[in-house]
Amino acid sequence: MLNPHQFKGALAGASSLYLLSLLLLPSQIGAHHLDLERSDKTIKPTQLRRVYIPPTKAAPRTTQGSVGSRGCEQSVPVSLNLFVPNDHVGQTTQGHPSFFWYISGNPDVPMEFTLVEPNVPKPIYVAQIAASKAEVVKLSLPKHLPELKTGKDYRWSVSLICNPVRRSNNIYARSWIERSQPSDNLSYTLASTQTEYARASAYAQAGFWYDALAAIANAQAVKPQDPAISTMRRALFDEVGLSQMADLPLSKSGRVNVADQNHK
């Protein structure tokens, strides 16, 4: 049993330990708090948000066609890659949208773009395009043509004309596009945006692939070295299965490569 003198000594020691813990505890709490803040920044939900949100009612279709040049004996081997989602029909708000694709080299044969409405024999538009090198090609539907109709799917294709007589020998890739009406919310957002980057983000979040791609191409043409634009471009391509195409330049010397167009 402690005598009065020993009891006072023990009490003083305990008090000192208690005061010391009070002095140390705030800094320890602060340290843990900072660690949590740093961890929270690494898993912030906004960083995990998709750049492109596919439309909820998009038809599940994939790009079709051949990608080599086996049928073109007079051509060096090349590939055609359409810049489209790999598992659904891309949408647009535009009556005269733009189309993008990549050709991996000079095919030494004519390249042809065709846009058709299913079950309609005559194509809406056919354009012969001279390709002399590996490049990203952009083709915009001419304004003098009738606008695409809302709610309709259209098929578009790019072909290498290996044999004008025997079209079965041609190399081609094809996909689809659907025109849809923008929501009131999207229309309001677009009316208030000041940059092509912001327009690209708005279109991508609303599920309009073709419009988002056209806007990010315009943004990259103006600011080709902007890291934010490059990051969005890569995210767009990654999310639709085009990762291998993500770093190809959409513009050169500040200008998007535009195909020569001839209406037939």
PDB file of N, CA, C and O in Angstrom, residues 15 40 237 252:
ATOM      1  N   SER A  15      -0.093  12.816 -14.037  1.00  0.00           N
ATOM      2  CA  SER A  15      -0.508  14.125 -14.564  1.00  0.00           C
ATOM      3  C   SER A  15       0.425  14.576 -15.673  1.00  0.00           C
ATOM      4  O   SER A  15       0.007  15.131 -16.694  1.00  0.00           O
ATOM      5  N   ASP A  40      -7.750  10.749 -50.126  1.00  0.00           N
ATOM      6  CA  ASP A  40      -9.027  11.103 -50.730  1.00  0.00           C
ATOM      7  C   ASP A  40      -8.825  11.705 -52.111  1.00  0.00           C
ATOM      8  O   ASP A  40      -9.612  11.470 -53.018  1.00  0.00           O
ATOM      9  N   PHE A 237     -11.122   8.068 -76.915  1.00  0.00           N
ATOM     10  CA  PHE A 237     -10.753   6.919 -77.737  1.00  0.00           C
ATOM     11  C   PHE A 237     -10.656   5.644 -76.901  1.00  0.00           C
ATOM     12  O   PHE A 237     -11.080   4.570 -77.335  1.00  0.00           O
ATOM     13  N   LYS A 252      -2.890  19.051 -88.220  1.00  0.00           N
ATOM     14  CA  LYS A 252      -1.490  19.269 -88.577  1.00  0.00           C
ATOM     15  C   LYS A 252      -1.316  20.731 -88.935  1.00  0.00           C
ATOM     16  O   LYS A 252      -2.091  21.280 -89.705  1.00  0.00           O
TER      17      LYS A 252
END
